[in-house]
Tab-separated table of C-alpha atoms in Angstrom:
chain	number	residue	atom	x	y	z
Q	226	UNK	CA	0.000	0.000	0.000
Q	227	UNK	CA	1.384	3.369	-0.942
Q	228	UNK	CA	0.196	6.469	0.872
Q	229	UNK	CA	0.896	9.913	-0.465
Q	230	UNK	CA	0.636	12.622	2.170
Q	231	UNK	CA	0.834	16.379	2.174
Q	232	UNK	CA	1.551	18.480	5.267
Q	233	UNK	CA	1.134	15.766	7.894
Q	234	UNK	CA	2.503	16.546	11.340
Q	235	UNK	CA	4.546	13.558	12.475
Q	236	UNK	CA	7.069	12.477	15.001
Q	237	UNK	CA	9.689	10.423	13.215
Q	238	UNK	CA	12.721	8.634	14.536
Q	239	UNK	CA	14.839	7.717	11.557
Q	240	UNK	CA	18.195	6.121	11.031
Q	241	UNK	CA	19.171	6.707	7.428
Q	242	UNK	CA	21.235	4.120	5.664
Q	243	UNK	CA	22.730	5.870	2.673
Q	244	UNK	CA	23.329	3.718	-0.383
Q	245	UNK	CA	26.854	3.489	-1.770
Q	246	UNK	CA	28.019	6.258	-4.038
Q	247	UNK	CA	27.967	4.235	-7.253
Q	248	UNK	CA	24.489	2.863	-6.659
Q	249	UNK	CA	23.060	6.326	-6.088
Q	250	UNK	CA	24.604	7.470	-9.301
Q	251	UNK	CA	23.084	4.548	-11.194
Q	252	UNK	CA	19.555	4.961	-9.848
Q	253	UNK	CA	17.771	8.252	-9.672
Q	254	UNK	CA	15.412	6.988	-6.974
Q	255	UNK	CA	17.298	5.077	-4.248
Q	256	UNK	CA	15.457	3.755	-1.219
Q	257	UNK	CA	16.524	4.685	2.318
Q	258	UNK	CA	15.581	2.116	4.896
Q	259	UNK	CA	14.146	3.188	8.220
Q	260	UNK	CA	14.929	0.948	11.168
Q	261	UNK	CA	12.704	2.617	13.708
Q	262	UNK	CA	9.008	2.993	14.190
Q	263	UNK	CA	6.801	5.854	13.136
Q	264	UNK	CA	4.170	7.339	15.425
Q	265	UNK	CA	1.556	9.598	13.911
Q	266	UNK	CA	-0.149	11.997	16.255
Q	267	UNK	CA	-3.650	11.020	17.133
Q	268	UNK	CA	-2.778	7.358	17.580
Q	269	UNK	CA	-3.543	6.285	14.031
Q	270	UNK	CA	-0.386	4.215	13.859
Q	271	UNK	CA	1.858	2.962	16.636
Q	272	UNK	CA	5.257	1.382	16.896
Q	273	UNK	CA	3.709	-2.044	16.431
Q	274	UNK	CA	3.784	-1.819	12.629
Q	275	UNK	CA	4.401	-5.219	11.000
Q	276	UNK	CA	7.289	-3.891	8.931
Q	277	UNK	CA	9.106	-0.588	8.919
Q	278	UNK	CA	8.166	1.795	6.166
Q	279	UNK	CA	10.511	3.059	3.537
Q	280	UNK	CA	11.039	6.738	3.007
Q	281	UNK	CA	11.523	7.448	-0.656
Q	282	UNK	CA	13.690	10.364	-1.632
Q	283	UNK	CA	16.050	11.189	-4.434
Q	284	UNK	CA	19.607	12.286	-5.068
Q	285	UNK	CA	19.589	15.966	-5.981
Q	286	UNK	CA	23.209	16.785	-6.558
Q	287	UNK	CA	26.879	15.935	-6.259
Q	288	UNK	CA	28.897	17.445	-3.455
Q	289	UNK	CA	32.588	16.753	-3.051
Q	290	UNK	CA	32.473	13.831	-5.458
Q	291	UNK	CA	29.538	12.052	-3.780
Q	292	UNK	CA	25.785	12.016	-4.176
Q	293	UNK	CA	23.785	13.887	-1.591
Q	294	UNK	CA	20.172	12.974	-0.854
Q	295	UNK	CA	17.543	15.668	-0.730
Q	296	UNK	CA	17.392	15.422	3.089
Q	297	UNK	CA	19.328	13.268	5.551
Q	298	UNK	CA	19.456	13.418	9.316
Q	299	UNK	CA	19.448	11.185	12.399
Q	300	UNK	CA	17.764	11.594	15.719
Q	301	UNK	CA	14.295	12.825	16.669
Q	302	UNK	CA	12.628	15.689	14.941
Q	303	UNK	CA	9.140	17.121	15.094
Q	304	UNK	CA	8.514	18.516	11.670
Q	305	UNK	CA	5.831	18.859	9.051
Q	306	UNK	CA	6.749	17.127	5.809
Q	307	UNK	CA	5.299	17.762	2.381
Q	308	UNK	CA	4.884	15.502	-0.621
Q	309	UNK	CA	6.551	12.339	0.589
Q	310	UNK	CA	5.517	8.764	-0.014
Q	311	UNK	CA	5.276	5.882	2.432
Q	312	UNK	CA	5.440	2.344	1.102
Q	313	UNK	CA	4.032	-0.482	3.259
Q	314	UNK	CA	4.292	-3.192	0.601
Q	315	UNK	CA	6.727	-5.114	2.702
Q	316	UNK	CA	9.376	-5.337	-0.002
Q	317	UNK	CA	7.048	-5.246	-3.006
Q	318	UNK	CA	9.212	-2.692	-4.823
Q	319	UNK	CA	12.628	-4.166	-4.023
Q	320	UNK	CA	15.061	-4.585	-6.845
Q	321	UNK	CA	14.810	-8.357	-6.625
Q	322	UNK	CA	11.235	-8.178	-7.996
Q	323	UNK	CA	9.549	-9.971	-5.092
Q	324	UNK	CA	6.187	-8.930	-3.705
Q	325	UNK	CA	3.024	-7.606	-5.278
Q	326	UNK	CA	4.676	-5.996	-8.269
Q	327	UNK	CA	6.055	-9.340	-9.350
Q	328	UNK	CA	2.570	-10.846	-9.489
Q	329	UNK	CA	1.535	-8.209	-11.995
Q	330	UNK	CA	4.339	-8.952	-14.440
Q	331	UNK	CA	2.067	-11.158	-16.543
Q	332	UNK	CA	-0.610	-8.484	-16.816
Q	333	UNK	CA	1.978	-5.867	-17.682
Q	334	UNK	CA	3.395	-8.166	-20.341
Q	335	UNK	CA	-0.072	-8.683	-21.825
Q	336	UNK	CA	-0.700	-4.944	-21.900
Q	337	UNK	CA	2.657	-4.365	-23.579
Q	338	UNK	CA	1.919	-6.994	-26.231
Q	339	UNK	CA	-1.539	-5.613	-26.931
Q	340	UNK	CA	-0.160	-2.077	-27.096
Q	341	UNK	CA	2.406	-3.197	-29.639
Q	342	UNK	CA	-0.312	-4.698	-31.865
Q	343	UNK	CA	-3.213	-2.269	-31.403
Q	344	UNK	CA	-1.549	0.843	-29.990
Q	345	UNK	CA	-1.930	2.451	-26.550
Q	346	UNK	CA	-5.206	2.814	-24.681
Q	347	UNK	CA	-6.751	6.236	-25.228
Q	348	UNK	CA	-8.898	7.903	-22.601
Q	349	UNK	CA	-11.814	10.249	-23.194
Q	350	UNK	CA	-9.778	13.448	-23.482
Q	351	UNK	CA	-7.328	11.853	-25.908
Q	352	UNK	CA	-10.171	10.458	-28.024
Q	353	UNK	CA	-11.817	13.877	-28.221
Q	354	UNK	CA	-8.526	15.524	-29.179
Q	355	UNK	CA	-8.038	13.038	-32.003
Q	356	UNK	CA	-11.520	13.600	-33.393
Q	357	UNK	CA	-11.109	17.379	-33.147
Q	358	UNK	CA	-7.719	17.203	-34.834
Q	359	UNK	CA	-9.340	15.471	-37.802
Q	360	UNK	CA	-12.239	17.919	-37.848
Q	361	UNK	CA	-14.862	15.197	-37.407
Q	362	UNK	CA	-18.164	16.518	-36.106
Q	363	UNK	CA	-20.009	13.176	-36.023
Q	364	UNK	CA	-20.275	11.733	-32.516
Q	365	UNK	CA	-18.664	8.400	-31.760
Q	366	UNK	CA	-20.902	5.356	-31.196
Q	367	UNK	CA	-22.271	5.003	-27.682
Q	368	UNK	CA	-20.221	1.934	-26.754
Q	369	UNK	CA	-16.981	3.575	-27.882
Q	370	UNK	CA	-17.747	6.719	-25.894
Q	371	UNK	CA	-18.597	4.614	-22.845
Q	372	UNK	CA	-15.333	2.699	-23.117
Q	373	UNK	CA	-13.378	5.943	-23.490
Q	374	UNK	CA	-15.084	7.520	-20.477
Q	375	UNK	CA	-14.276	4.537	-18.253
Q	376	UNK	CA	-10.852	3.179	-17.261
Q	377	UNK	CA	-11.176	0.570	-20.015
Q	378	UNK	CA	-10.259	3.007	-22.790
Q	379	UNK	CA	-10.049	2.439	-26.551
Q	380	UNK	CA	-7.075	1.116	-28.443
Q	381	UNK	CA	-5.608	3.756	-30.728
Q	382	UNK	CA	-5.610	1.501	-33.792
Q	383	UNK	CA	-9.345	0.815	-33.417
Q	384	UNK	CA	-10.105	4.523	-33.088
Q	385	UNK	CA	-8.026	5.494	-36.126
Q	386	UNK	CA	-9.566	2.735	-38.248
Q	387	UNK	CA	-13.061	3.806	-37.248
Q	388	UNK	CA	-12.394	7.468	-38.019
Q	389	UNK	CA	-11.107	6.489	-41.455
Q	390	UNK	CA	-13.929	4.069	-42.268
Q	391	UNK	CA	-16.821	6.173	-40.995
Q	392	UNK	CA	-15.877	8.811	-43.557
Q	393	UNK	CA	-16.091	6.344	-46.449
Q	394	UNK	CA	-18.590	6.695	-49.269
Q	395	UNK	CA	-22.187	5.585	-48.803
Q	396	UNK	CA	-23.252	2.984	-47.770
Q	397	UNK	CA	-20.048	1.881	-46.005
Q	398	UNK	CA	-19.692	5.074	-43.963
Q	399	UNK	CA	-23.341	4.924	-42.908
Q	400	UNK	CA	-23.109	1.254	-41.927
Q	401	UNK	CA	-19.929	1.856	-39.937
Q	402	UNK	CA	-21.751	4.450	-37.842
Q	403	UNK	CA	-24.975	2.486	-37.365
Q	404	UNK	CA	-24.141	-1.253	-37.496
Q	405	UNK	CA	-21.895	-2.372	-34.644
Q	406	UNK	CA	-21.579	-5.941	-36.000
Q	407	UNK	CA	-20.015	-4.711	-39.244
Q	408	UNK	CA	-17.994	-2.015	-37.493
Q	409	UNK	CA	-16.365	-4.353	-34.953
Q	410	UNK	CA	-15.446	-6.867	-37.648
Q	411	UNK	CA	-13.970	-4.202	-39.877
Q	412	UNK	CA	-11.940	-2.825	-36.991
Q	413	UNK	CA	-10.473	-6.245	-36.201
Q	414	UNK	CA	-9.990	-7.309	-39.833
Q	415	UNK	CA	-9.916	-4.579	-42.520
Q	416	UNK	CA	-10.168	-7.287	-45.205
Q	417	UNK	CA	-13.550	-8.477	-43.895
Q	418	UNK	CA	-15.587	-6.903	-46.711
Q	419	UNK	CA	-13.158	-8.269	-49.295
Q	420	UNK	CA	-13.746	-11.772	-47.931
Q	421	UNK	CA	-17.520	-11.292	-47.961
Q	422	UNK	CA	-17.451	-9.930	-51.517
Q	423	UNK	CA	-15.204	-12.774	-52.654
Q	424	UNK	CA	-17.508	-15.365	-51.107
Q	425	UNK	CA	-20.641	-13.852	-52.667
Q	426	UNK	CA	-19.098	-13.426	-56.127
Q	427	UNK	CA	-17.595	-16.923	-56.262
Q	428	UNK	CA	-20.695	-18.635	-54.887
Q	429	UNK	CA	-23.037	-16.773	-57.261
Q	430	UNK	CA	-20.902	-17.580	-60.310
Q	431	UNK	CA	-20.467	-21.232	-59.310
Q	432	UNK	CA	-24.173	-21.603	-58.537
Q	433	UNK	CA	-25.174	-20.080	-61.870
Q	434	UNK	CA	-22.783	-22.310	-63.804
Q	435	UNK	CA	-23.959	-25.419	-61.938
Q	436	UNK	CA	-27.653	-24.612	-62.455
Q	437	UNK	CA	-27.184	-24.035	-66.184
Q	438	UNK	CA	-25.278	-27.283	-66.540
Q	439	UNK	CA	-27.813	-29.220	-64.472
Q	440	UNK	CA	-31.047	-27.888	-65.952
Q	441	UNK	CA	-29.902	-27.326	-69.524
Q	442	UNK	CA	-32.817	-26.315	-71.741
Q	443	UNK	CA	-35.164	-26.254	-68.770
Q	444	UNK	CA	-33.140	-23.525	-67.024
Q	445	UNK	CA	-35.538	-20.706	-67.886
Q	446	UNK	CA	-38.640	-22.728	-67.177
Q	447	UNK	CA	-37.231	-23.483	-63.747
Q	448	UNK	CA	-35.719	-20.076	-63.216
Q	449	UNK	CA	-37.654	-19.537	-59.985
Q	450	UNK	CA	-35.782	-22.439	-58.399
Q	451	UNK	CA	-32.468	-20.939	-59.445
Q	452	UNK	CA	-33.525	-17.522	-58.134
Q	453	UNK	CA	-34.533	-19.034	-54.782
Q	454	UNK	CA	-31.199	-20.818	-54.473
Q	455	UNK	CA	-29.336	-17.628	-55.391
Q	456	UNK	CA	-31.285	-15.573	-52.841
Q	457	UNK	CA	-30.661	-18.084	-50.072
Q	458	UNK	CA	-27.031	-18.362	-51.094
Q	459	UNK	CA	-26.503	-14.600	-50.848
Q	460	UNK	CA	-27.728	-14.456	-47.262
Q	461	UNK	CA	-25.891	-17.634	-46.320
Q	462	UNK	CA	-22.596	-16.345	-47.762
Q	463	UNK	CA	-22.706	-13.266	-45.541
Q	464	UNK	CA	-23.495	-15.424	-42.506
Q	465	UNK	CA	-20.777	-17.972	-43.318
Q	466	UNK	CA	-18.092	-15.285	-43.321
Q	467	UNK	CA	-19.506	-13.017	-40.622
Q	468	UNK	CA	-20.148	-15.635	-37.939
Q	469	UNK	CA	-16.527	-16.790	-37.945
Q	470	UNK	CA	-14.844	-13.414	-38.470
Q	471	UNK	CA	-12.807	-11.936	-35.591
Q	472	UNK	CA	-14.270	-8.787	-34.088
Q	473	UNK	CA	-13.007	-5.956	-31.919
Q	474	UNK	CA	-13.991	-6.305	-28.284
Q	475	UNK	CA	-14.492	-2.694	-27.251
Q	476	UNK	CA	-14.802	-2.022	-23.532
Q	477	UNK	CA	-16.196	-4.682	-21.226
Q	478	UNK	CA	-18.987	-6.946	-22.282
Q	479	UNK	CA	-22.388	-6.248	-20.765
Q	480	UNK	CA	-23.269	-9.934	-20.664
Q	481	UNK	CA	-21.839	-10.320	-17.173
Q	482	UNK	CA	-24.335	-7.825	-15.812
Q	483	UNK	CA	-27.300	-9.308	-17.660
Q	484	UNK	CA	-30.062	-11.124	-15.867
Q	485	UNK	CA	-32.417	-13.862	-16.852
Q	486	UNK	CA	-32.715	-17.593	-17.187
Q	487	UNK	CA	-29.828	-17.940	-19.663
Q	488	UNK	CA	-27.400	-15.547	-17.977
Q	489	UNK	CA	-24.710	-18.191	-17.478
Q	490	UNK	CA	-25.112	-19.515	-21.020
Q	491	UNK	CA	-24.803	-16.032	-22.495
Q	492	UNK	CA	-21.670	-15.377	-20.481
Q	493	UNK	CA	-20.095	-18.637	-21.622
Q	494	UNK	CA	-20.933	-18.019	-25.278
Q	495	UNK	CA	-19.568	-14.467	-25.110
Q	496	UNK	CA	-16.242	-15.819	-23.838
Q	497	UNK	CA	-15.824	-18.190	-26.809
Q	498	UNK	CA	-13.540	-17.327	-29.730
Q	499	UNK	CA	-15.153	-16.247	-32.980
Q	500	UNK	CA	-13.766	-19.355	-34.680
Q	501	UNK	CA	-11.901	-22.478	-33.613
Q	502	UNK	CA	-8.584	-21.111	-34.861
Q	503	UNK	CA	-8.945	-17.464	-33.828
Q	504	UNK	CA	-5.582	-16.030	-32.813
Q	505	UNK	CA	-4.970	-15.356	-29.153
Q	506	UNK	CA	-4.207	-11.795	-28.188
Q	507	UNK	CA	-3.111	-10.207	-24.918
Q	508	UNK	CA	-6.147	-10.106	-22.650
Q	509	UNK	CA	-8.018	-12.501	-24.939
Q	510	UNK	CA	-6.984	-16.094	-24.245
Q	511	UNK	CA	-8.901	-19.262	-25.175
Q	512	UNK	CA	-8.602	-22.767	-23.746
Q	513	UNK	CA	-8.783	-25.999	-25.731
Q	514	UNK	CA	-12.242	-26.717	-24.302
Q	515	UNK	CA	-13.456	-23.306	-25.441
Q	516	UNK	CA	-12.222	-23.949	-28.973
Q	517	UNK	CA	-13.953	-27.326	-29.057
Q	518	UNK	CA	-17.152	-25.740	-27.731
Q	519	UNK	CA	-16.874	-23.091	-30.443
Q	520	UNK	CA	-17.099	-25.731	-33.170
Q	521	UNK	CA	-20.419	-27.023	-31.849
Q	522	UNK	CA	-21.739	-23.552	-31.009
Q	523	UNK	CA	-20.981	-22.226	-34.485
Q	524	UNK	CA	-22.397	-25.403	-35.963
Q	525	UNK	CA	-25.659	-24.692	-34.171
Q	526	UNK	CA	-25.660	-21.105	-35.485
Q	527	UNK	CA	-24.865	-22.265	-39.013
Q	528	UNK	CA	-27.632	-24.841	-38.839
Q	529	UNK	CA	-30.116	-22.242	-37.611
Q	530	UNK	CA	-29.189	-19.877	-40.429
Q	531	UNK	CA	-29.469	-22.671	-42.973
Q	532	UNK	CA	-32.866	-23.818	-41.743
Q	533	UNK	CA	-34.239	-20.278	-41.604
Q	534	UNK	CA	-32.927	-19.307	-45.029
Q	535	UNK	CA	-34.162	-22.606	-46.420
Q	536	UNK	CA	-37.671	-21.907	-45.178
Q	537	UNK	CA	-37.706	-18.404	-46.655
Q	538	UNK	CA	-35.965	-19.156	-49.934
Q	539	UNK	CA	-37.741	-22.385	-50.713
Q	540	UNK	CA	-41.013	-20.919	-49.522
Q	541	UNK	CA	-40.714	-18.059	-52.024
Q	542	UNK	CA	-39.828	-20.482	-54.813
Q	543	UNK	CA	-42.762	-22.737	-53.983
Q	544	UNK	CA	-45.162	-19.796	-54.014
Q	545	UNK	CA	-43.919	-18.698	-57.446
Q	546	UNK	CA	-44.131	-22.208	-58.836
Q	547	UNK	CA	-47.648	-22.717	-57.462
Q	548	UNK	CA	-48.819	-19.355	-58.843
Q	549	UNK	CA	-47.453	-20.103	-62.323
Q	550	UNK	CA	-49.001	-23.533	-62.441
Q	551	UNK	CA	-52.364	-22.252	-61.347
Q	552	UNK	CA	-52.384	-20.249	-64.582
Q	553	UNK	CA	-50.694	-22.674	-66.948
Q	554	UNK	CA	-49.692	-26.266	-66.461
Q	555	UNK	CA	-47.275	-28.388	-68.437
Q	556	UNK	CA	-46.203	-31.995	-68.534
Q	557	UNK	CA	-42.610	-30.816	-68.117
Q	558	UNK	CA	-43.240	-29.170	-64.762
Q	559	UNK	CA	-41.010	-30.458	-62.001
Q	560	UNK	CA	-42.570	-31.360	-58.652
Q	561	UNK	CA	-42.720	-28.649	-56.022
Q	562	UNK	CA	-39.954	-29.399	-53.498
Q	563	UNK	CA	-41.119	-30.140	-49.942
Q	564	UNK	CA	-40.630	-27.012	-47.864
Q	565	UNK	CA	-39.579	-28.339	-44.466
Q	566	UNK	CA	-37.503	-31.145	-45.908
Q	567	UNK	CA	-35.561	-28.686	-48.049
Q	568	UNK	CA	-35.071	-26.350	-45.083
Q	569	UNK	CA	-33.873	-29.228	-42.916
Q	570	UNK	CA	-31.379	-30.231	-45.615
Q	571	UNK	CA	-29.953	-26.713	-45.670
Q	572	UNK	CA	-29.706	-26.661	-41.893
Q	573	UNK	CA	-27.930	-29.998	-41.569
Q	574	UNK	CA	-25.579	-29.265	-44.448
Q	575	UNK	CA	-24.501	-25.890	-43.079
Q	576	UNK	CA	-24.230	-27.129	-39.493
Q	577	UNK	CA	-21.979	-30.066	-40.389
Q	578	UNK	CA	-20.220	-29.709	-43.725
Q	579	UNK	CA	-20.032	-25.912	-44.092
Q	580	UNK	CA	-19.076	-25.398	-40.458
Q	581	UNK	CA	-16.113	-27.772	-40.683
Q	582	UNK	CA	-14.897	-26.434	-44.035
Q	583	UNK	CA	-15.098	-22.751	-43.113
Q	584	UNK	CA	-13.412	-23.318	-39.760
Q	585	UNK	CA	-10.464	-24.778	-41.666
Q	586	UNK	CA	-10.503	-21.905	-44.162
Q	587	UNK	CA	-10.336	-19.351	-41.360
Q	588	UNK	CA	-7.398	-21.186	-39.822
Q	589	UNK	CA	-5.525	-21.296	-43.131
Q	590	UNK	CA	-6.176	-17.614	-43.804
Q	591	UNK	CA	-4.897	-16.750	-40.357
Q	592	UNK	CA	-1.616	-18.593	-41.060
Q	593	UNK	CA	-1.131	-16.920	-44.434
Q	594	UNK	CA	-2.044	-13.440	-43.215
Q	595	UNK	CA	0.456	-13.774	-40.381
Q	596	UNK	CA	3.292	-14.785	-42.703
Q	597	UNK	CA	6.141	-12.441	-43.578
Q	598	UNK	CA	5.328	-12.573	-47.295
Q	599	UNK	CA	1.713	-11.509	-46.774
Q	600	UNK	CA	2.733	-8.633	-44.484
Q	601	UNK	CA	5.163	-7.342	-47.092
Q	602	UNK	CA	2.884	-8.008	-50.082
Q	603	UNK	CA	-0.832	-7.926	-49.069
Q	604	UNK	CA	-1.818	-9.315	-52.479
Q	605	UNK	CA	-0.459	-12.687	-51.345
Q	606	UNK	CA	-3.140	-13.023	-48.668
Q	607	UNK	CA	-5.850	-11.737	-50.997
Q	608	UNK	CA	-4.892	-14.196	-53.718
Q	609	UNK	CA	-4.897	-17.052	-51.224
Q	610	UNK	CA	-8.371	-16.036	-50.022
Q	611	UNK	CA	-9.720	-16.110	-53.586
Q	612	UNK	CA	-8.109	-19.458	-54.360
Q	613	UNK	CA	-9.068	-21.316	-51.198
Q	614	UNK	CA	-12.649	-20.033	-51.227
Q	615	UNK	CA	-13.082	-20.908	-54.892
Q	616	UNK	CA	-11.916	-24.476	-54.243
Q	617	UNK	CA	-14.196	-24.700	-51.210
Q	618	UNK	CA	-17.240	-23.523	-53.188
Q	619	UNK	CA	-16.665	-26.060	-55.946
Q	620	UNK	CA	-16.278	-28.903	-53.475
Q	621	UNK	CA	-19.170	-27.719	-51.298
Q	622	UNK	CA	-21.510	-27.390	-54.298
Q	623	UNK	CA	-20.774	-30.927	-55.458
Q	624	UNK	CA	-21.253	-32.236	-51.941
Q	625	UNK	CA	-24.612	-30.456	-51.544
Q	626	UNK	CA	-25.918	-32.024	-54.748
Q	627	UNK	CA	-24.985	-35.440	-53.416
Q	628	UNK	CA	-26.693	-34.746	-50.096
Q	629	UNK	CA	-29.825	-33.532	-51.904
Q	630	UNK	CA	-29.988	-36.716	-53.975
Q	631	UNK	CA	-29.571	-38.870	-50.888
Q	632	UNK	CA	-32.363	-36.979	-49.080
Q	633	UNK	CA	-34.671	-37.122	-52.092
Q	634	UNK	CA	-34.888	-33.330	-52.491
Q	635	UNK	CA	-34.740	-32.227	-56.128
C-alpha cells in the first residue's frame, strides 16, 4: 500500500542508511531504509507496525564527489513534511522483484503486447482531441464513448480505423456508424468486406454455372428455383463469413451484468472465440475446451441460419411455382420441393459440412495473413483467399448435390 501525504505533522525517529556512491549514481530513486518505528499523532499508527516503512527520496546533486540525498538526518525531529511517499508493501518494490509488483508482471506483459499490436489505450480526453484534430463533427458510437469515459479506454488503432472508415462513401460510412456488427469486424480485420465480396461473387458464379449445366434447356422454365437458391445463397454467404470473423472487443462486455434464465449460457458463449482457430491476443486467451465448444456452437448457429434461409428461400420459390401452375400447367413441370424437408437439408448441411470447411478456411487464412510474405505483399493473402474459397465452393456445391440426392430433395 502506498500512501501519499501532504503536510502531515509527524514524530519520526529515523536512522538513514545511505546507499553506496555508485548505486546512487546509477539509480535516480534510491530507497533509504528506516529501522525505527513511526508514530503519527492522534494514535492512528503505533510502533507495532508489521514492517518498517521506507522513506523514498532522491539524489539531488553531487557534493565533493559524492551524491547527496535531498534530506538526511538522524535523531528525533518534530517537523511537518510535504509531498513524501510511504510504502508499506513489505518489499514489493525491491530490486529483486519480489512482492506484489512481481505478481503483476504477466498483466503488464499482456498490456505491452496488446499495445504493440493495437496501440496504446486512449482515454476520453485523448479520443476527443483526435476527433477534433481530424475535424470530425459526427459523434462516436455510444459503446466507444462509454469505453473511453471509463478506465477501459479504446485502443488507438481501433479509433483510427473507425475514423477512417466512418468517412467512407455511402453505404459503407453509414453502416460503420450504425451497425456495430459490421464495425467491430472491420476494426479487427480490414479485409472483412473483401472476404464477404469474394464469397458472394464466387458462390453466385459457381451456382449459376452449376444450375445451367444441371437444368440445360429447362433452365428458364425453372428459373424460380435458381432464383430461390441464389437468394438463399446470398444471405448464407454473408453469414458464413460473418459468424466466424474476428471482431473488436471494445470495452467490457455487458453480458456479465445481464439477468435472466440464460445468464450463465450467455456469459459462456460471449467468452468463446469467434472461430476455432482465432488467434490469441493479450487479454483474450482461449482454452482448448473453449475452442472445441466453439465448433459445436458455431455449428448450431450455421444450422439455424441454414434452416431459416431454407424456409424463406424455398417458400418463395414454392409460391412462385404454385402461382405459375395455377395459370398454366405443363407436362414438363417439375414437382414442387417439400418445404420443411428442403429447409432441414440446408440446416444440416450448413451445421456439419459448411461449419467444418469454413473453420479450416479461417485457420488457413490466419496462417497466411500472419506470414512475412503476406505482411510485405498484401496481395499474397488476398490471392490465397480467392483461391481457397473458390476451391471450397466447388467442393461444397458438389457435396450439396450429393446430399440432396440422398435426401430425395430435387
